[in-house]
Each structure stands twice: as structure tokens, then as C-alpha cells.
PDB file of C-alpha atoms in Angstrom:
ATOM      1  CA  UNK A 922       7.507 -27.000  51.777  1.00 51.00           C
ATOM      2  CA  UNK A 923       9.638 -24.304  51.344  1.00 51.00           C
ATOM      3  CA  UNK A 924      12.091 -22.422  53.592  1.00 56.00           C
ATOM      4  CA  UNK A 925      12.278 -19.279  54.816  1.00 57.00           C
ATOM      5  CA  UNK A 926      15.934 -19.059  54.043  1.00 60.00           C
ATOM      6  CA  UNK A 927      15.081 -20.469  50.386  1.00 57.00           C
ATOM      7  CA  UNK A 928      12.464 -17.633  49.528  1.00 59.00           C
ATOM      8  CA  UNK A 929      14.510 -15.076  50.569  1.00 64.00           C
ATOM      9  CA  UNK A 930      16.899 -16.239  48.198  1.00 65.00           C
ATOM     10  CA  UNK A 931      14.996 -16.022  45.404  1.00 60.00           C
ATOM     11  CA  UNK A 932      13.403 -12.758  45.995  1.00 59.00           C
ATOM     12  CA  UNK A 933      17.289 -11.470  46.148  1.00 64.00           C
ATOM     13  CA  UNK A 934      18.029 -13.312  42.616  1.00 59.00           C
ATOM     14  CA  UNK A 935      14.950 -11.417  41.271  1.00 55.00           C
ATOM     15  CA  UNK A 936      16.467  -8.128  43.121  1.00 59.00           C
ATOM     16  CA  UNK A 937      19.526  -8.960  41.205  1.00 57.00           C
ATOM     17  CA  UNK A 938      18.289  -9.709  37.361  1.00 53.00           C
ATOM     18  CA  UNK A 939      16.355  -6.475  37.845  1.00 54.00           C
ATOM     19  CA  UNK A 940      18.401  -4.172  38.865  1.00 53.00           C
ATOM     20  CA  UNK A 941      19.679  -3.240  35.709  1.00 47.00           C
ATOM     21  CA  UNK A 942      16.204  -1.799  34.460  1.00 46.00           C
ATOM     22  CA  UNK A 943      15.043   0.679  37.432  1.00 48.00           C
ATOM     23  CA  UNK A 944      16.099   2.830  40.138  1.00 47.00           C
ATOM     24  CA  UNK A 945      15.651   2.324  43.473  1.00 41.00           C
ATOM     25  CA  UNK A 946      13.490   4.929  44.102  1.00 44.00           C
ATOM     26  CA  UNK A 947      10.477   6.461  42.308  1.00 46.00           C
ATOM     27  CA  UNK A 948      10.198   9.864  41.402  1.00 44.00           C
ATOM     28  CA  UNK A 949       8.160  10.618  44.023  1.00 41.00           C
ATOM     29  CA  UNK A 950      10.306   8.821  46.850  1.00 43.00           C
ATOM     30  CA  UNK A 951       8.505   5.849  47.690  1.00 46.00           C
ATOM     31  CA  UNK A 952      10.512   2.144  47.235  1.00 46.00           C
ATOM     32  CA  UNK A 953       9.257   0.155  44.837  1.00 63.00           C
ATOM     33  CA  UNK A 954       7.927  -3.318  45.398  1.00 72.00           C
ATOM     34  CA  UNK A 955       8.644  -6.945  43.423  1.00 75.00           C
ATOM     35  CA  UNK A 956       5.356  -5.794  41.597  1.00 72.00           C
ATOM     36  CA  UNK A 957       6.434  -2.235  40.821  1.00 73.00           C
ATOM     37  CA  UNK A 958       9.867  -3.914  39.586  1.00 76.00           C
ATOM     38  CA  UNK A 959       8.145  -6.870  37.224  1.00 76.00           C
ATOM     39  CA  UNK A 960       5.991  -4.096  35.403  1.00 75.00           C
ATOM     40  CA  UNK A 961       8.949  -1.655  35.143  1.00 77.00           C
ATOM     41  CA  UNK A 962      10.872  -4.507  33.304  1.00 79.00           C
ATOM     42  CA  UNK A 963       8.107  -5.053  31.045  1.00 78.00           C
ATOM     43  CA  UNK A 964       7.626  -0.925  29.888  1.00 77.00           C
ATOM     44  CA  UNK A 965      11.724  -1.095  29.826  1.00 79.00           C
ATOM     45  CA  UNK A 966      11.662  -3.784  27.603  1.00 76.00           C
ATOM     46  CA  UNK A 967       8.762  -2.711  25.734  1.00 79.00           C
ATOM     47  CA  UNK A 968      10.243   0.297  24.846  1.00 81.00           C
ATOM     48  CA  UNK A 969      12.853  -0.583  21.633  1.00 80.00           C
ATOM     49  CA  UNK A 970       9.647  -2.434  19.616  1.00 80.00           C
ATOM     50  CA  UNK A 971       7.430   0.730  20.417  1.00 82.00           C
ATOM     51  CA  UNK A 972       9.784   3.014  18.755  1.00 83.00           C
ATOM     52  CA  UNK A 973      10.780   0.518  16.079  1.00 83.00           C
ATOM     53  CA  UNK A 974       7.244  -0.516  15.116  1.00 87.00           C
ATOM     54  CA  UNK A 975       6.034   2.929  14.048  1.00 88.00           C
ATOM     55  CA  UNK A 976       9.450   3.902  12.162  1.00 89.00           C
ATOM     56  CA  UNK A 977       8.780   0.222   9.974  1.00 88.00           C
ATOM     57  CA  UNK A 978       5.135   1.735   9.154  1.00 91.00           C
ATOM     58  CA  UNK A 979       6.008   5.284   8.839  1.00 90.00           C
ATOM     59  CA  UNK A 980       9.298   3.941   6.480  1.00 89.00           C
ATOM     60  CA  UNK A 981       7.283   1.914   4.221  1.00 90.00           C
ATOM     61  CA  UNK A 982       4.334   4.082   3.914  1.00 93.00           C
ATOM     62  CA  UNK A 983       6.531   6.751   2.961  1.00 93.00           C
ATOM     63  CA  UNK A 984       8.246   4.690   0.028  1.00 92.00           C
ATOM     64  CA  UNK A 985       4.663   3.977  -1.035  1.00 94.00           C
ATOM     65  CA  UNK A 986       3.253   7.310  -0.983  1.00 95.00           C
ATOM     66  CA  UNK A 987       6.648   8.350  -3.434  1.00 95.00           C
ATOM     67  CA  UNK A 988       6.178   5.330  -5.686  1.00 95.00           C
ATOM     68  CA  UNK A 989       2.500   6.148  -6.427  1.00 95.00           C
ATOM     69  CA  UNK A 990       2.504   9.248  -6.563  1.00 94.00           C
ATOM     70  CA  UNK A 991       5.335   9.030  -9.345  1.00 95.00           C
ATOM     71  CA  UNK A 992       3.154   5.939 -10.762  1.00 96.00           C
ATOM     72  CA  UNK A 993      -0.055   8.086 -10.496  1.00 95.00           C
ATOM     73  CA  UNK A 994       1.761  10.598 -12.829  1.00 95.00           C
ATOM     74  CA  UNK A 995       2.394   8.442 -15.479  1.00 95.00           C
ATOM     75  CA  UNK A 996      -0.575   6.970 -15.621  1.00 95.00           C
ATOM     76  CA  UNK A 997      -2.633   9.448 -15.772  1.00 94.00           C
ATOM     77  CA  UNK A 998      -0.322  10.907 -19.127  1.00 93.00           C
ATOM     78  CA  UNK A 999      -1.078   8.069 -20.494  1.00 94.00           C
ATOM     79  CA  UNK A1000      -4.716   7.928 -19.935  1.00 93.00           C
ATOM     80  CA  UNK A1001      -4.585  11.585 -20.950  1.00 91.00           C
ATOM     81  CA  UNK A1002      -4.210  10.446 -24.386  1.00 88.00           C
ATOM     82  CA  UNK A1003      -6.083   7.512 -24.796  1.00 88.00           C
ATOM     83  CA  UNK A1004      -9.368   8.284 -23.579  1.00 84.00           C
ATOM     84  CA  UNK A1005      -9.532  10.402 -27.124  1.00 84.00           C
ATOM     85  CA  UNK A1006      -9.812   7.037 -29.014  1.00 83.00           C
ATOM     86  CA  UNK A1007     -13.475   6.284 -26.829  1.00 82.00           C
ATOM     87  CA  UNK A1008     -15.092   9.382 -28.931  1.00 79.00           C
ATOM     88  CA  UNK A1009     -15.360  10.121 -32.490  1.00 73.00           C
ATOM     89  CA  UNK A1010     -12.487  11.836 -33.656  1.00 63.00           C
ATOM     90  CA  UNK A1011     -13.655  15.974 -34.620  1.00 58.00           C
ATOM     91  CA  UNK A1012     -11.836  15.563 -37.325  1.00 59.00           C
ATOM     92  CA  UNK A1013     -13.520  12.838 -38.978  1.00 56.00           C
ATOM     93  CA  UNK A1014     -16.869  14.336 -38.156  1.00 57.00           C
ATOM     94  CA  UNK A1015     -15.546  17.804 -39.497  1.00 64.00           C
ATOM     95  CA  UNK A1016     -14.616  15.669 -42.914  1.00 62.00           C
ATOM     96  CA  UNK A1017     -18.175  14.099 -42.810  1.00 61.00           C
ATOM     97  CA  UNK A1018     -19.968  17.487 -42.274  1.00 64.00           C
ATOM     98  CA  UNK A1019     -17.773  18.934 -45.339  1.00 65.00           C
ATOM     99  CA  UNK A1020     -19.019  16.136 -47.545  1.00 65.00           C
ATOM    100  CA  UNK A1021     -22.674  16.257 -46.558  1.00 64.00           C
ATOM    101  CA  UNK A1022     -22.109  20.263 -47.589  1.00 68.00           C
ATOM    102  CA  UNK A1023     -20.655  18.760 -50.672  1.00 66.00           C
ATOM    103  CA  UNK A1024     -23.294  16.698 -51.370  1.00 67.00           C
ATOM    104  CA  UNK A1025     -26.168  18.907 -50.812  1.00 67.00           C
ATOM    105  CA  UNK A1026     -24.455  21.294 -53.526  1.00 74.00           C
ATOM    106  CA  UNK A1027     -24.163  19.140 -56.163  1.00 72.00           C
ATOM    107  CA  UNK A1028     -27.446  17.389 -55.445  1.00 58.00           C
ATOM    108  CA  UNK A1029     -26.325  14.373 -54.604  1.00 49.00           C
ATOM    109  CA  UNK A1030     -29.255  12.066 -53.082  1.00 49.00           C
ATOM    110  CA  UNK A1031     -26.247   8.938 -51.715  1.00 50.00           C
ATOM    111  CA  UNK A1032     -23.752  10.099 -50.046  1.00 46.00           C
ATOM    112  CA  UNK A1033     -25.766  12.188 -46.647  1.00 48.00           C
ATOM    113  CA  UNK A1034     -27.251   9.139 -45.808  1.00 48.00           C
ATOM    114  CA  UNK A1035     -24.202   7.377 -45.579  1.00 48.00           C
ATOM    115  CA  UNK A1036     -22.074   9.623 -43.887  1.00 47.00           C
ATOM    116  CA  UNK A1037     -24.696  10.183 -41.624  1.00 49.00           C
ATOM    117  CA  UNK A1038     -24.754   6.682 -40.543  1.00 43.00           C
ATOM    118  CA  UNK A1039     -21.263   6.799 -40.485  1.00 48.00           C
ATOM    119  CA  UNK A1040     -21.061   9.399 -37.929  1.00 46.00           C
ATOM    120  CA  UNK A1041     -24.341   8.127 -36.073  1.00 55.00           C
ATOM    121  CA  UNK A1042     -22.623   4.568 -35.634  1.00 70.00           C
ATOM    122  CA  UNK A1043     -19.612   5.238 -33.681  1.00 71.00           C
ATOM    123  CA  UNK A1044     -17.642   2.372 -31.778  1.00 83.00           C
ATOM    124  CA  UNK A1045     -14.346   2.458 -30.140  1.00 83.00           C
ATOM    125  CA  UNK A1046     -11.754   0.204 -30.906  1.00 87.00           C
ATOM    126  CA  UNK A1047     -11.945  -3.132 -28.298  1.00 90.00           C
ATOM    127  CA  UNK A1048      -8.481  -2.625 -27.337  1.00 89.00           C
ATOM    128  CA  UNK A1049      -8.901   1.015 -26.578  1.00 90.00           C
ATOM    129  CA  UNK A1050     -11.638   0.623 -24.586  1.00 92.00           C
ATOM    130  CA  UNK A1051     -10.122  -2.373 -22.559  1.00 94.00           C
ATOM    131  CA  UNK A1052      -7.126  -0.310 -22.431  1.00 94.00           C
ATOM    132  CA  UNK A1053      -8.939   2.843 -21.004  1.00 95.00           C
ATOM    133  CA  UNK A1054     -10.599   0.468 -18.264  1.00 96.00           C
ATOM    134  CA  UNK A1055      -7.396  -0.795 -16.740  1.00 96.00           C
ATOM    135  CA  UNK A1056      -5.287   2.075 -16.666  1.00 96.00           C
ATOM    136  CA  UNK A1057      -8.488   4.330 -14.998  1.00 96.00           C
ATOM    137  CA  UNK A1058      -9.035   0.976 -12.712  1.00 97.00           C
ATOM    138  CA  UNK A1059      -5.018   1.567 -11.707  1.00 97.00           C
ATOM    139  CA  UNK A1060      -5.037   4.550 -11.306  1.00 96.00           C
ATOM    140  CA  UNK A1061      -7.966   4.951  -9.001  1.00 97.00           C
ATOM    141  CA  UNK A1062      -6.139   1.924  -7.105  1.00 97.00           C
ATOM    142  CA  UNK A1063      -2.346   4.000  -6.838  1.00 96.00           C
ATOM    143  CA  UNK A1064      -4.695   6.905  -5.180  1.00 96.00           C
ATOM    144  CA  UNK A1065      -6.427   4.963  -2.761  1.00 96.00           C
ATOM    145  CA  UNK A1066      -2.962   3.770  -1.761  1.00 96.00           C
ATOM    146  CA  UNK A1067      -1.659   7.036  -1.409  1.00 96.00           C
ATOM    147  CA  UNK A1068      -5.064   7.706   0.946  1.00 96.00           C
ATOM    148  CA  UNK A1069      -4.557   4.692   2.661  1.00 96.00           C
ATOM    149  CA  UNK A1070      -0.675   4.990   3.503  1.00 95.00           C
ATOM    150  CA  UNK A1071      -1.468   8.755   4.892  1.00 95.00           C
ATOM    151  CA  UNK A1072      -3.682   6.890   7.330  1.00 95.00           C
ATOM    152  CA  UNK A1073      -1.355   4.546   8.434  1.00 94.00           C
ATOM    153  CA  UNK A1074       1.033   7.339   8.565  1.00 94.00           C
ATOM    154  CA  UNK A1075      -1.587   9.321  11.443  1.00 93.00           C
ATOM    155  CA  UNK A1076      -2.537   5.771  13.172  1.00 92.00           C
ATOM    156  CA  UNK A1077       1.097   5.521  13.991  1.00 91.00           C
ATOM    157  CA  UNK A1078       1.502   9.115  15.007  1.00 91.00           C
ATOM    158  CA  UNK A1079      -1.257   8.388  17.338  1.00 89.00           C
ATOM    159  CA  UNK A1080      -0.043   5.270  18.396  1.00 88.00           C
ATOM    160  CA  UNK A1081       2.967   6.676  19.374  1.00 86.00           C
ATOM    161  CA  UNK A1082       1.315   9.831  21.141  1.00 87.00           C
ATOM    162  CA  UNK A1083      -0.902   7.042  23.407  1.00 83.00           C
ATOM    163  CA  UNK A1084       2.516   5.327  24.450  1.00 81.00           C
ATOM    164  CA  UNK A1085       4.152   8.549  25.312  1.00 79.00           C
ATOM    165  CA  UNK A1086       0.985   9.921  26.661  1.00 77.00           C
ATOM    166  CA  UNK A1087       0.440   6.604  29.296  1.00 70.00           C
ATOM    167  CA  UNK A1088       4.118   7.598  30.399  1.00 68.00           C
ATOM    168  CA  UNK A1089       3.259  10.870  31.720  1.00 68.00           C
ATOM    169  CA  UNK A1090       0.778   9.947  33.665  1.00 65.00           C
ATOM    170  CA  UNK A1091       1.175   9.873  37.465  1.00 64.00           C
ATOM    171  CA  UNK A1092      -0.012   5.981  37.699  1.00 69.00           C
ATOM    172  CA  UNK A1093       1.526   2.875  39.251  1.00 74.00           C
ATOM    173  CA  UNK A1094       3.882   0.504  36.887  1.00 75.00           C
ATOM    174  CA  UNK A1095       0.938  -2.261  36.721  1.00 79.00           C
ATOM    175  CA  UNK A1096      -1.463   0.476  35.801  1.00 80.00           C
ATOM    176  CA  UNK A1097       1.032   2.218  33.033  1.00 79.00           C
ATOM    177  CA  UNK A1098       1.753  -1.688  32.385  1.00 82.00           C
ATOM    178  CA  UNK A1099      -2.094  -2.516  31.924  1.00 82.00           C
ATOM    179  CA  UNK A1100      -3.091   0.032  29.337  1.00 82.00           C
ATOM    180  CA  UNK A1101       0.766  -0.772  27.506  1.00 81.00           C
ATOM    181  CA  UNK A1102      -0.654  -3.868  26.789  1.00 83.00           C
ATOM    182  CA  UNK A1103      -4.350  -2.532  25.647  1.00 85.00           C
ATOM    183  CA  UNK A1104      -3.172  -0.437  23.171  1.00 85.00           C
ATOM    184  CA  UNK A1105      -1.015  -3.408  22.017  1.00 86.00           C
ATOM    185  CA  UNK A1106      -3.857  -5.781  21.935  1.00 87.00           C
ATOM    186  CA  UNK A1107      -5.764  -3.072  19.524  1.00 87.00           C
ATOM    187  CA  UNK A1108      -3.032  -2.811  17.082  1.00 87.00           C
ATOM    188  CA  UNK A1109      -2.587  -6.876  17.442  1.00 86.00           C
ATOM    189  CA  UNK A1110      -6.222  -7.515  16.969  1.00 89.00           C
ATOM    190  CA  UNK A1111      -6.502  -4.774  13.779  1.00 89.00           C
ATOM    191  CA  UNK A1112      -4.111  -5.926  12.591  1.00 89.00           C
ATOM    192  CA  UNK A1113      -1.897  -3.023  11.433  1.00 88.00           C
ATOM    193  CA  UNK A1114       0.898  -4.434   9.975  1.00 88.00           C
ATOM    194  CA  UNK A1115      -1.816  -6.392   7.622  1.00 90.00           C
ATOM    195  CA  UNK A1116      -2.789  -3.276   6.410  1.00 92.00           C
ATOM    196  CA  UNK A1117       0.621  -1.895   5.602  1.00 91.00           C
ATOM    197  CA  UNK A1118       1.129  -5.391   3.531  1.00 91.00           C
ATOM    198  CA  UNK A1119      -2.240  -5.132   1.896  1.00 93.00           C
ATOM    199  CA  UNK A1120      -1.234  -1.246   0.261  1.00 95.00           C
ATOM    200  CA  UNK A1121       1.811  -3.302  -0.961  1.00 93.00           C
ATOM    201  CA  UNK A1122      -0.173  -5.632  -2.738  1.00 93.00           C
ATOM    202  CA  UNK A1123      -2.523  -3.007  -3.834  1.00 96.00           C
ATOM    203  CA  UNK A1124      -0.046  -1.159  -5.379  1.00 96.00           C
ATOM    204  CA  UNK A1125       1.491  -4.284  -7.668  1.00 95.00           C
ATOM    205  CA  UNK A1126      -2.093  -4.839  -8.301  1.00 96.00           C
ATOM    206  CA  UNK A1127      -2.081  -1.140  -9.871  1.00 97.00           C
ATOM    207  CA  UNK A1128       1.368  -2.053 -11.808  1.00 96.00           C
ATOM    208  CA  UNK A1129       0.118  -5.132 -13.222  1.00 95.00           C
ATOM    209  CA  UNK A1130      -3.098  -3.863 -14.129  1.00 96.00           C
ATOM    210  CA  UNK A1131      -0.837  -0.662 -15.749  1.00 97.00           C
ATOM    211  CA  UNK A1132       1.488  -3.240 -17.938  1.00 96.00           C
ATOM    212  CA  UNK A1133      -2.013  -5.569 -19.120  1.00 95.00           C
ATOM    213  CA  UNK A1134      -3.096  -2.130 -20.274  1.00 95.00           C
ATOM    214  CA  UNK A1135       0.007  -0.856 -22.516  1.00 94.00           C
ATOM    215  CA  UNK A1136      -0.344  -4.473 -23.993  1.00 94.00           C
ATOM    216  CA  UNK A1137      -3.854  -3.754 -25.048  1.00 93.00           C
ATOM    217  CA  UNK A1138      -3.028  -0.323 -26.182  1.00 93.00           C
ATOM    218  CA  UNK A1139       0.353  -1.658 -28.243  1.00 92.00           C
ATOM    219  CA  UNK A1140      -1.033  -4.421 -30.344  1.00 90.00           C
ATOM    220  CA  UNK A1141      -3.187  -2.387 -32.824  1.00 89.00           C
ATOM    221  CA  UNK A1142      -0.465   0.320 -33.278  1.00 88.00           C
ATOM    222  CA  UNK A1143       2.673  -1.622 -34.294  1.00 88.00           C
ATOM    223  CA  UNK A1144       3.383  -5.565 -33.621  1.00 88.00           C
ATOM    224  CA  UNK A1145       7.340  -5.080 -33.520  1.00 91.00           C
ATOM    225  CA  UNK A1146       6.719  -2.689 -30.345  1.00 91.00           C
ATOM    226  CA  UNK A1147       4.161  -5.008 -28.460  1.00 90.00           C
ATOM    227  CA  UNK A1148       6.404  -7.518 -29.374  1.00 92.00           C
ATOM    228  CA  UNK A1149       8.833  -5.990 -27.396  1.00 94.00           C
ATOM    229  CA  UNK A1150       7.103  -4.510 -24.673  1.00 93.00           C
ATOM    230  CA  UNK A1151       5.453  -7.981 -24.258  1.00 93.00           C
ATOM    231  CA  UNK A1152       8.927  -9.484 -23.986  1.00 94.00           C
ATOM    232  CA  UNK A1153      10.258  -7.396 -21.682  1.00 94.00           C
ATOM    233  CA  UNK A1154       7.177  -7.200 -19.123  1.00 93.00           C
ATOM    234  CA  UNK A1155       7.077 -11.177 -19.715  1.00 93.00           C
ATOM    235  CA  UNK A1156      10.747 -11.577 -18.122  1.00 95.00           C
ATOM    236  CA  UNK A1157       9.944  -9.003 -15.592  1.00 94.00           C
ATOM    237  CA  UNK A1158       6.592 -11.421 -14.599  1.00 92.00           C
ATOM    238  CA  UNK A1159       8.866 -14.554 -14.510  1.00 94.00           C
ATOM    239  CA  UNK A1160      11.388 -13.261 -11.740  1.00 92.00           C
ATOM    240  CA  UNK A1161       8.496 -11.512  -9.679  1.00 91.00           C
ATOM    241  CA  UNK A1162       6.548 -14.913  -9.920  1.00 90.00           C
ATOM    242  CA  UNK A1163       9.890 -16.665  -9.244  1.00 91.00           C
ATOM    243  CA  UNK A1164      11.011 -14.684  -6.012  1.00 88.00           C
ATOM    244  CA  UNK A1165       7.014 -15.160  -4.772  1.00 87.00           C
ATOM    245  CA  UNK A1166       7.630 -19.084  -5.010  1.00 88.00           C
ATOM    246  CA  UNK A1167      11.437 -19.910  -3.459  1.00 89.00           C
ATOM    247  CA  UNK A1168      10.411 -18.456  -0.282  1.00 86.00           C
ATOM    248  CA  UNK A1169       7.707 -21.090   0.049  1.00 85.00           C
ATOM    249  CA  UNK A1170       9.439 -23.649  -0.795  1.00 85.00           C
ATOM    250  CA  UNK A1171      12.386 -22.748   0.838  1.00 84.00           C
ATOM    251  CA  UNK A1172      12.151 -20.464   4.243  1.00 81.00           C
ATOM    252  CA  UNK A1173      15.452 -19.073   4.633  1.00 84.00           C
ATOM    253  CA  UNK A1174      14.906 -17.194   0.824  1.00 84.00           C
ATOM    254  CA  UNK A1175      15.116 -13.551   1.678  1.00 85.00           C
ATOM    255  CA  UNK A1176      13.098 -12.645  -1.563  1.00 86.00           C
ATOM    256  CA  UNK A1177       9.448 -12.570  -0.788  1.00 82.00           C
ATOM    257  CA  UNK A1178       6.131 -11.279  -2.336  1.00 84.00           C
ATOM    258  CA  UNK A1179       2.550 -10.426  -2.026  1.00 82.00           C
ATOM    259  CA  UNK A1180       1.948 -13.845  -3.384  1.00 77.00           C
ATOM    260  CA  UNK A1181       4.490 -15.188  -0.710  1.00 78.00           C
ATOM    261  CA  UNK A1182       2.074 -14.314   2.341  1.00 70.00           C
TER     262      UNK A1182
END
């Protein structure tokens, strides 16, 4: 069992370690207890990771809302001028109207019917439609990016607001303690940092999905161009698949990827 002399002791070690984190006295006078001091240490030492956590999100959501909105740009001037290859081209079907005029002057009985059928039987080039599908699928991805990296950006804001606000509050260290670790829990159990790392993904998703697209659009127009293109994005795909493998196999690699987690 034991002593007197041995609990006092340790109560004055505890005084000791603590002291560095609180005052003496509370704002309002009264002297705090062992409890008062344990949860005081806690918010103290809470305090650097609840300002650091919301400048990480708020720091890579910004980068992310700049990269796509630059990346939305682009896309979109390039869609801009492709989706004109899904629909008959006006001046084909101005050509095809002059030569059914044609025709009907000099009484010709063969060539409205097949200029007709010409212009009734319409079908976009494979690769342009493919094309047109994965640069419209990337670029609806970059914008819900953008949306979802403004959210993050106002869940942190109020994060931050309900950790300031819970400070303010005239309440005992084990109550301020108590909801400190509630809100905590949430943002554990949501997992917000997930979310931040799923936009990332998303938005290579809308890059790769960009590049596969330019491919499809290259080929018909000129082979030494795809060629090159093809080459380039293939050495590009090699180092990002490369630096989303070493850290697996090797957990000190600072070089990590979507495919990594």
C-alpha cells in the first residue's frame, strides 16, 4: 500500500511537468485542480495540430483550385474545336445543296438522290467522337474538383471557427477538453484528409483522361505528331507509374502517388 509521503510526491512531480503549460490561476481567480491542469495540457498541446491541420487543407486545396482551373481552360479550347467534327460540316451540306440546284437545272435524274443520302447519312469519325467523350468526361471531372476543394476550403474555416469558438466559452478545462475531442472524432471519423487525397486523384484522373483524348484526336490528323505526342506522354506515364511503385516497395521513398495509397 502506498504512503502518504509517496503520493504526495507524485502529485508534486505532476505539479512540476505541468507547470510549463498553465498559470496558476484562472481568469476568474479560482486555483485550478490536478483535473483542471491534465485538460489544460491536452488544449495546450492540441493547439499546434489545430492550426496546422487546416493550413495543410486550405494549402492544398488552393494549389488544386489553380491547377484546374488553368486545366479547365485548356480543355475546354480544345473541346471548343472538336465538338465541330460530331456534326456535318455546313460547308459540305452547302456544296451538296449547290449540286442538287445543279442537278435539278440540267435535269439530271442521279445525282439528288445521292447527295441526298449523302447528307441524310452522316457519321462522325470514331476517333472524334471518342475524343469528344473524354475530354467533356475531364472536364466535368476538373470542375467538380474545383467544387469540391471550395468545400473543403469552408469545412476548414468552420472547423477552425468551432475550435476558436469552444475557447471562448466560459466552461471548465474537461468541458472545453470534451467537445476538443468531439469535433476531432467528426473530422477523424469523415475522414477529411481522405477527401482532400481523393480531389488529388480526381484531378490525375482528369489529366489522364485529357492525354487518352489528344491521342485519339492525333492519330487521324498526322502519324509523325501522335507519334510524338504518344512518346512524350508515354515517358511521362513511366516515371508517374514509377514514383507510385518505389514507395511501396520501399517506405522511406519520399515520391508517392494516388496509386501509392
Amino acid at each position: 500500500m502506498a504512503s502518504p509521503t509517496g503520493d504526495n510526491e507524485l502529485l508534486s512531480a505532476l505539479d512540476q511537468l505541468f507547470a510549463k503549460y498553465w498559470e496558476e490561476k484562472e481568469s476568474f481567480g479560482r486555483e485550478k485542480t490536478l483535473e483542471d491542469k491534465f485538460f489544460a495540457t491536452y488544449l495546450r498541446a492540441m493547439k499546434d495540430e489545430d492550426e496546422a491541420r487546416p493550413k495543410e487543407w486550405d494549402g492544398n486545396t488552393s494549389s488544386i483550385l489553380t491547377f484546374t482551373g488553368l486545366f479547365a481552360a485548356t480543355v475546354a479550347a480544345f473541346v471548343i474545336e472538336s465538338y465541330k467534327l460530331l456534326s456535318p460540316d455546313s460547308g459540305d451540306q452547302t456544296v451538296i445543296l449547290l449540286g442538287q440546284i445543279l442537278a435539278a437545272t440540267t435535269n439530271s435524274s442521279s445525282y439528288p438522290s445521292t447527295t441526298s443520302v449523302s447528307a441524310n447519312t452522316f457519321n462522325p469519325p470514331l476517333p472524334a467522337v471518342l475524343a469528344n467523350a473524354l475530354w467533356f468526361i475531364s472536364l466535368i471531372v476538373a470542375l467538380a474538383c474545383a467544387l469540391l476543394a471550395t468545400l473543403v476550403q469552408q469545412w476548414s474555416r468552420d472547423y477552425v471557427k468551432d475550435i476558436r469558438y469552444r475557447e471562448t466559452l466560459d466552461e471548465s478545462f474537461a468541458s472545453r477538453a470534451l467537445s476538443h475531442v468531439s469535433i476531432r472524432m467528426g473530422v477523424d471519423h469523415y475522414k477529411m484528409d481522405d477527401v482532400v487525397s481523393l480531389i488529388v486523384a480526381l484531378v490525375h484522373l482528369a489529366v489522364i483522361l485529357f492525354a487518352a483524348g489528344l491521342l485519339l484526336f492525333l492519330y487521324p490528323i498526322n502519324a509523325a505528331v501522335s507519334g510524338c505526342t504518344t512518346s512524350i506522354l508515354g515517358v511521362f506515364v513511366l516515371v508517374y507509374l514509377i514514383a507510385g511503385v518505389m514507395p511501396i516497395k520501399d517506405a522511406n521513398c519520399p515520391y508517392r502517388t494516388p496509386l501509392t495509397y
